[in-house]
Structures are given as structure tokens and as C-alpha cells.
Short mmCIF file of C-alpha atoms in Angstrom, two decimals:
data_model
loop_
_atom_site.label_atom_id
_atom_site.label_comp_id
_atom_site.label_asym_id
_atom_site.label_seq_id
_atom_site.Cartn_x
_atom_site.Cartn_y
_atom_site.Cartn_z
CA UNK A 289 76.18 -28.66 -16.67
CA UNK A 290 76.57 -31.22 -19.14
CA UNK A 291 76.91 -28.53 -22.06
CA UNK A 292 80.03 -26.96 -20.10
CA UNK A 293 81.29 -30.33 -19.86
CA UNK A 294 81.25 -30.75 -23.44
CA UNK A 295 82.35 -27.73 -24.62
CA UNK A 296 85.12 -27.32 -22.19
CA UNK A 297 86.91 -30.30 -24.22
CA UNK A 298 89.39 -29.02 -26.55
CA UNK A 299 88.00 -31.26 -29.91
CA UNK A 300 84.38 -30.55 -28.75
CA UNK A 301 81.73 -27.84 -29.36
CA UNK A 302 78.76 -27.34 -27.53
CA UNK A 303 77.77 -24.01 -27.28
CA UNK A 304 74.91 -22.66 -24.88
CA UNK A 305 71.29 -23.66 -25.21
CA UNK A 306 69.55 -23.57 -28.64
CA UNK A 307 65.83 -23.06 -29.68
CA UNK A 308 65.74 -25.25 -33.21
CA UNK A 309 62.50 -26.09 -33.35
CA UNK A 310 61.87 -22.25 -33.56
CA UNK A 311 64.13 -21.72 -36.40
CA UNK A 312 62.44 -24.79 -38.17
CA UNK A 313 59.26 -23.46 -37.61
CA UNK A 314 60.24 -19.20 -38.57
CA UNK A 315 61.85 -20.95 -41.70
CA UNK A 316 58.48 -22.82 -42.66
CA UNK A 317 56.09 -19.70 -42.08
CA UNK A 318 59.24 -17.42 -44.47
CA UNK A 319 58.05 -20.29 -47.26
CA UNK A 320 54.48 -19.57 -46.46
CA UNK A 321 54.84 -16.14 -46.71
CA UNK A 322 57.06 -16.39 -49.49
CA UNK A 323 54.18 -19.02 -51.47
CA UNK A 324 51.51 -16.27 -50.85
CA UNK A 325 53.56 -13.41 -52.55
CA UNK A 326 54.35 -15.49 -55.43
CA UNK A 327 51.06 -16.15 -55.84
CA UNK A 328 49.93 -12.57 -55.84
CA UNK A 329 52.60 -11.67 -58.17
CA UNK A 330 51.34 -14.59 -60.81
CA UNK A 331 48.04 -13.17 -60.55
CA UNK A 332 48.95 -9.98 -61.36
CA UNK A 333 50.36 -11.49 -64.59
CA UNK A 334 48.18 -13.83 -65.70
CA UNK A 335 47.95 -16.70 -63.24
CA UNK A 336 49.69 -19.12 -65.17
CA UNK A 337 50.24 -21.00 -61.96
CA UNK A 338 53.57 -20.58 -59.30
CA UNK A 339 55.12 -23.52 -58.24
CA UNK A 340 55.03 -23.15 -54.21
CA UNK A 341 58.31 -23.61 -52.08
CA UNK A 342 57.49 -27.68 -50.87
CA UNK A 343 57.61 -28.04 -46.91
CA UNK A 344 60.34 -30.65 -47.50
CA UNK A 345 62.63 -27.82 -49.25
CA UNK A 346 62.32 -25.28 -46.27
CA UNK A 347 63.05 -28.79 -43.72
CA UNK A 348 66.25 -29.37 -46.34
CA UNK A 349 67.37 -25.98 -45.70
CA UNK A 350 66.81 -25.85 -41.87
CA UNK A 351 69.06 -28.71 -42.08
CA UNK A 352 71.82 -27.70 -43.91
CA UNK A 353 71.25 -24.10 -41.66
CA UNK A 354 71.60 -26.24 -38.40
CA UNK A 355 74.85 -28.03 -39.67
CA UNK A 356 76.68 -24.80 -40.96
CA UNK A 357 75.51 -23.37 -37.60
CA UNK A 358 77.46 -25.70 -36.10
CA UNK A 359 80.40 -25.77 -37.76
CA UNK A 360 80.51 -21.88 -37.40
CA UNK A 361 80.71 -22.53 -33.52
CA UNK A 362 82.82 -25.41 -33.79
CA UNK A 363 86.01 -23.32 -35.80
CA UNK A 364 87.37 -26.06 -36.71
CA UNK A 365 87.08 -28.77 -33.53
CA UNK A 366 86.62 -32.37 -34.85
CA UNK A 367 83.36 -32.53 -32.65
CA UNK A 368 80.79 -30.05 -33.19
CA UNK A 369 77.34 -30.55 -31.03
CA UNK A 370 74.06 -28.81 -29.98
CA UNK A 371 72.76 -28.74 -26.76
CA UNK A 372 68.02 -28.20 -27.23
CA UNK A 373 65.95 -30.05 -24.82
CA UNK A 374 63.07 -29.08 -27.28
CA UNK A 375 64.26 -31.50 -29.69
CA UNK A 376 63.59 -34.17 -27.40
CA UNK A 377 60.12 -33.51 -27.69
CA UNK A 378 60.23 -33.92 -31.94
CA UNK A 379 62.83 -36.73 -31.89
CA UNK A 380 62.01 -37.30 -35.71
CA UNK A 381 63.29 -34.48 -36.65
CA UNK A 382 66.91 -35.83 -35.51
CA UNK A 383 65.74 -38.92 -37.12
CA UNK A 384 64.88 -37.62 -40.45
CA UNK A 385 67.90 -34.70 -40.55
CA UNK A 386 70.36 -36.20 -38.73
CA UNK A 387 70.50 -39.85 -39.10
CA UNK A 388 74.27 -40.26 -38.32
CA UNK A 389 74.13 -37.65 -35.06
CA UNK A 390 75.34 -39.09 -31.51
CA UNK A 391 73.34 -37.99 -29.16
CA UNK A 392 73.42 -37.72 -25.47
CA UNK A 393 70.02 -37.47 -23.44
CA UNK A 394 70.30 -36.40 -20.12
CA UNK A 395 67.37 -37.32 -17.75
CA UNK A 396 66.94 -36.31 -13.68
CA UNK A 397 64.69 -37.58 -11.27
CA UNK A 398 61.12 -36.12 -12.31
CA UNK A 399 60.29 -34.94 -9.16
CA UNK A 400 63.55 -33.23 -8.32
CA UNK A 401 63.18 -31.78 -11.91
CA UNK A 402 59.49 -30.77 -11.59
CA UNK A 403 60.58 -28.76 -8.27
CA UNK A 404 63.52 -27.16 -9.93
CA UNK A 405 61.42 -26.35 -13.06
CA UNK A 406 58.36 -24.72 -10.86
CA UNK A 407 60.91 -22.61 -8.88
CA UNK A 408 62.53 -21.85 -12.33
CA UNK A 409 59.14 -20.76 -13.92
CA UNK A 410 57.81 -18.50 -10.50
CA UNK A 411 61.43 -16.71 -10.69
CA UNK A 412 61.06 -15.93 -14.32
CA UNK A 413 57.10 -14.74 -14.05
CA UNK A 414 58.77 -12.16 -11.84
CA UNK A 415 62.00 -10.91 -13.33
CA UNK A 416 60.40 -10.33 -16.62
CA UNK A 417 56.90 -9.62 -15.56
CA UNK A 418 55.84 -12.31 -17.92
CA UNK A 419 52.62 -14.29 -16.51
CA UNK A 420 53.35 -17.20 -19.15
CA UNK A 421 56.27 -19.23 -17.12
CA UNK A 422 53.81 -19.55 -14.27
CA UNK A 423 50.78 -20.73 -16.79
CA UNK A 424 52.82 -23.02 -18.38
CA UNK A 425 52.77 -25.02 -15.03
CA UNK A 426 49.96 -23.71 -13.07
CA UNK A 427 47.35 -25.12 -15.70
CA UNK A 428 48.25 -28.77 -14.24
CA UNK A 429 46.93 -27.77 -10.82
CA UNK A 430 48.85 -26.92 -8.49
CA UNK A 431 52.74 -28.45 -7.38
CA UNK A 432 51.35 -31.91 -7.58
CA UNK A 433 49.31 -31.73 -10.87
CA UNK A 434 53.12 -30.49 -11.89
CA UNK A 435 54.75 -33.50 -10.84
CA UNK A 436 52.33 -35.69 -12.25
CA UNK A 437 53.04 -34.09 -15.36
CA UNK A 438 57.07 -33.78 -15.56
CA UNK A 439 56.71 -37.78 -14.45
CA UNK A 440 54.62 -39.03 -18.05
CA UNK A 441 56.69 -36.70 -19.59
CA UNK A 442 60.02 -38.47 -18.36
CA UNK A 443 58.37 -42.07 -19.54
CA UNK A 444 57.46 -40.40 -22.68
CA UNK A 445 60.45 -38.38 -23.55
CA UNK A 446 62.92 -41.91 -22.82
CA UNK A 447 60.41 -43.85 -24.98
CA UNK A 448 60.09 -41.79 -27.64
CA UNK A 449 63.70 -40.95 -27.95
CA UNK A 450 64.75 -45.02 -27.71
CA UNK A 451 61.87 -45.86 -30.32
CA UNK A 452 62.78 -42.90 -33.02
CA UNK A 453 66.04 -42.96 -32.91
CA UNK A 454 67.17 -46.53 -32.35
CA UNK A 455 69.37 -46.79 -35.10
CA UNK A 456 71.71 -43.79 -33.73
CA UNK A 457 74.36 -43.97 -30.54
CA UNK A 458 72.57 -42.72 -27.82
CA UNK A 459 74.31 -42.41 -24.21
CA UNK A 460 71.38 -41.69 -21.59
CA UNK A 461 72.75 -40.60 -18.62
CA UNK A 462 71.42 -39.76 -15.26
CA UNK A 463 72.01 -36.12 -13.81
CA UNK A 464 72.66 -37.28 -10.49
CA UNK A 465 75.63 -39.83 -11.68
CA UNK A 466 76.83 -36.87 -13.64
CA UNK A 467 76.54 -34.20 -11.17
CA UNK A 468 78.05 -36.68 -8.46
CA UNK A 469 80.51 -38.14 -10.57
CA UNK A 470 81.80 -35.92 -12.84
CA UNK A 471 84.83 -37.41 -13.50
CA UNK A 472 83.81 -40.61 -14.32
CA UNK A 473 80.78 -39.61 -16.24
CA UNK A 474 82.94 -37.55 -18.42
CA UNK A 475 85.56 -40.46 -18.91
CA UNK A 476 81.92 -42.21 -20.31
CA UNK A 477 80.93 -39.24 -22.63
CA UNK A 478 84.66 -38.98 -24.51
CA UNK A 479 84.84 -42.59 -24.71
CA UNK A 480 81.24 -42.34 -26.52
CA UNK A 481 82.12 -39.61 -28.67
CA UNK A 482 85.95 -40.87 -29.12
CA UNK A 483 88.06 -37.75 -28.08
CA UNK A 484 90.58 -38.18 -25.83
CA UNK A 485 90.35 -38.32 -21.56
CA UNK A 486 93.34 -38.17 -20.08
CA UNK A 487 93.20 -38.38 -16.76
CA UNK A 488 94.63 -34.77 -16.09
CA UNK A 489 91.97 -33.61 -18.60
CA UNK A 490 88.95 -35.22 -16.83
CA UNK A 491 90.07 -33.49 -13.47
CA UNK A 492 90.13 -30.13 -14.85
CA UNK A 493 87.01 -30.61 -16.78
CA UNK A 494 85.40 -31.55 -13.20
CA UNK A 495 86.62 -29.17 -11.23
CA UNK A 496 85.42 -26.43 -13.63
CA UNK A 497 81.88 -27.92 -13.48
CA UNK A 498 81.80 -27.89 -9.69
CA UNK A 499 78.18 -26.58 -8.58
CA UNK A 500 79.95 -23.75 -6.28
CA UNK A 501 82.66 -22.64 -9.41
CA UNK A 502 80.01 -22.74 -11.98
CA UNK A 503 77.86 -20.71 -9.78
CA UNK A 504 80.86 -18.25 -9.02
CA UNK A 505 81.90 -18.04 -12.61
CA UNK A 506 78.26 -17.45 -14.01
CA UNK A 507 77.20 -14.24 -15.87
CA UNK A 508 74.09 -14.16 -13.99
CA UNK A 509 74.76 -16.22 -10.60
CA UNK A 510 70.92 -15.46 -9.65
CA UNK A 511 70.77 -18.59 -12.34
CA UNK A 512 72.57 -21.18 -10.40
CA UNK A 513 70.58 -22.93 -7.67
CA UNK A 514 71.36 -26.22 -5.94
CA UNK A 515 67.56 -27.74 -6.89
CA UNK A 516 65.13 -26.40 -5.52
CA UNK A 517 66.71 -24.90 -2.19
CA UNK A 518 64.71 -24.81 0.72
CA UNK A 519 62.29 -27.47 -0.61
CA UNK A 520 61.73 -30.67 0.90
CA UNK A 521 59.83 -32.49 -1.20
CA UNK A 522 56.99 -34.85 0.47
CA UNK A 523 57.45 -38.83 0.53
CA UNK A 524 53.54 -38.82 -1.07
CA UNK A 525 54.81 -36.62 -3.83
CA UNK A 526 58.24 -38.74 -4.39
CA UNK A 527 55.86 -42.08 -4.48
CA UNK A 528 53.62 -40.06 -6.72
CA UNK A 529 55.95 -39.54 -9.25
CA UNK A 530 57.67 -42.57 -9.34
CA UNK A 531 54.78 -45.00 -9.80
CA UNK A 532 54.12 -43.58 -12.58
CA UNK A 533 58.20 -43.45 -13.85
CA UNK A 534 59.15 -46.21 -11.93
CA UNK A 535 59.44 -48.75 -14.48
CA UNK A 536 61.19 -46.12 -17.03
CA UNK A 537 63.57 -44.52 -14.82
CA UNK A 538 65.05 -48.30 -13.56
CA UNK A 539 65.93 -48.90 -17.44
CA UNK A 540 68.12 -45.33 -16.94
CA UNK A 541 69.39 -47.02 -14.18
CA UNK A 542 67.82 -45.42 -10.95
CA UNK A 543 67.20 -47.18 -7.75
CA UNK A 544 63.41 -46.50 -7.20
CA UNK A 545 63.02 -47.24 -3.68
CA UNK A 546 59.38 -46.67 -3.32
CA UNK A 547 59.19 -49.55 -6.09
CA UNK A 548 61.64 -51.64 -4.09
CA UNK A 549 59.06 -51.49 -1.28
CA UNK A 550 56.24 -53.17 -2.58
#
């Protein structure tokens, strides 16, 4: 959602979801690769001694890879962004690459997000016959060892992200504000980034990322589910994950009602 509502701005880019982290790491094992042929190749005349590719060099050119990547997308829009989750979880490497970046972390409720994610997993074990998307969950336990999970990963994710990156803009916004508000979400993001928001522009930006229209307009409409539909999630598993959240998610700006309770 939020990537269409980026890249639905006419001085914005943000096209769909990208993997990196991948790339970074496929670019470090070509340098292995690369060292260990060199190194053959000297021995075969003499060993004199081959200077290896350094780790920094292959991280320089993942860099300047990423940035020409997303220029390429961009053609020519003053804005040009990426939208990888992943990189969350290495915020150093925005840190170290990208020191004058903007960046926009978007965080949900960790229980609504553990249920979507679980569903998300069990339909993809299926459709590609894959066993993996269910391990990746299943080896928590079962829906609650999940939750408990996608909850230290929310406090760990906001923390890490504040502490790495402090000297960068960062906008954290809550899903549900977004989803709920699109309008005036989106009047927050374009002030952050400083493009323009008219108000004409901001309506037709919102009504294109309407739940039901997105859904309609999708390549694969299978993809779009409200949550997890046909879930009711208990109160003990709500609690659950926000005692241990809580504290994180009211910095973000949540109401934690269990928390209000005590």
C-alpha cells in the first residue's frame, strides 16, 4: 500500500518490492569466486601473490548498483525510492551506503501482522508446493509461538532502526493511520519528502489505494486480503503480544489498551 502511494506521485519512484540484501550478498560470493580463480591462475604462473577483490570494494559497488538501479526506475523523477522490508533487518547497511537517504518505516500492530503473515506463509506452502513458508513460522510453535515472535521483532526492528540511523529523516508511520487515513497520511509523507500535495492530488492518490480498487486492479487479486479474514484473534493473544510491544508501539503512537488497563 504504501509503495503505490509513493509511486503513484508524479516526482516519486517507488517501484514494487526489492530483495537487496540478496544482491549484496550474490555480489560478495561473485568476489569470492572471482578471489579463488585469481588465485588459481597466479599459481599456475608462479604464485607471485594476487591481490584479492576487498569486501569493502564489492559493498562500494553494490552501492553504486543500488543507486543506478534507482535512477533507471526513476526516468528522470526528482524522487527516486526503494521499497525492502529486509533492509530493516541490516539497518547499517543504509547507514554505511546511504547516509543522506529519507526513509520511511512502516510498522502494524504485531499481532494483526503475525496473523496476516501466517495466513500469507500457509497460502504460499501451497501454491508453490514449497514447505519453507510454513517452516519459517512453524519452528516458533504454533500461532502463538508466532506472535510472540513478530512482537520482539517489532521492538527490535523500531529500536534498531531509531539507534542506526538517527542521524537520517525517518517518518515511522503506523499502517492503520495510513490505511484509515490515506489522505492525510499522504499529505504527511510529501510534506516529508517535499513534493507537492495538492489537495486534488491527495484525493486521487487515496482513492487509487482503496483496499477494494487495489484489490480489483491487482495482477493477481488472490494477493489482496483484508488481514487475516475470517480470523478473530483471541484477547490472550492481543495481551500477549502487546506486553511485550507495549512500551515500543506507544512511542509509534498506538493506543495499547491492554497497557491502559493495568
Amino acid at each position: 500500500m504504501l509503495q503505490r502511494m509513493l509511486d503513484l506521485h508524479p516526482d516519486i519512484s517507488c517501484p514494487s518490492e526489492h530483495h537487496l540484501r540478496a544482491y549484496k550478498d550474490l555480489l560478495l560470493q561473485i568476489g569470492a569466486a572471482y578471489n579463488k580463480h585469481r588465485s588459481q591462475r597466479d599459481s599456475w604462473i608462479g604464485g607471485y601473490g594476487a591481490v584479492p577483490i576487498a569486501e569493502a570494494t564489492s559493498l562500494a559497488i553494490w552501492r553504486d548498483a543500488v543507486a543506478r538501479i534507482l535512477r533507471d526506475a526513476g526516468a528522470g523523477k526528482p524522487v527516486c525510492g526503494a521499497n525492502d522490508n529486509e533492509l530493516m533487518e541490516q539497518p547499517e547497511l543504509i547507514r554505511d551506503h546511504f547516509p543522506k537517504a529519507k526513509l520511511i518505516a512502516i510498522f502494524r500492530h504485531p499481532l494483526d501482522q503475525a496473523i496476516s503473515a501466517w495466513h500469507a506463509n500457509e497460502r504460499l506452502s501451497e501454491q508453490e508446493g514449497d514447505p519453507r513458508h510454513r517452516e519459517l513460522q512453524t519452528k516458533f510453535g504454533g500461532l502463538e509461538g508466532w506472535v510472540e515472535h513478530n512482537a520482539k521483532r517489532f521492538v527490535v526492528l523500531a529500536k534498531n532502526l531509531s539507534r542506526t540511523c538517527k542521524d537520517q529523516p525517518i517518518l515511522f508511520l503506523r499502517y492503520e493511520y495510513a490505511a484509515k487515513k490515506r489522505a492525510q497520511a499522504l499529505r504527511q509523507i510529501f510534506t516529508f519528502l517535499k513534493v507537492g500535495a495538492s489537495d486534488t492530488l491527495l484525493t486521487e492518490i487515496a482513492e487509487a489505494t482503496a483496499f477494494e480498487r487495489m484489490r480489483k486492479e491487482a495482477p493477481d487479486p488472490s494477493f489482496m486480503v483484508r488481514g487475516a479474514e475470517g480470523y478473530v484473534a483471541s484477547p490472550e493473544l492481543r495481551a500477549l503480544a502487546e506486553s511485550i510491544a507495549g512500551p515500543t508501539m506507544r512511542r509509534l503512537g498506538y493506543r495499547v489498551q491492554s497497557l491502559d488497563r493495568e
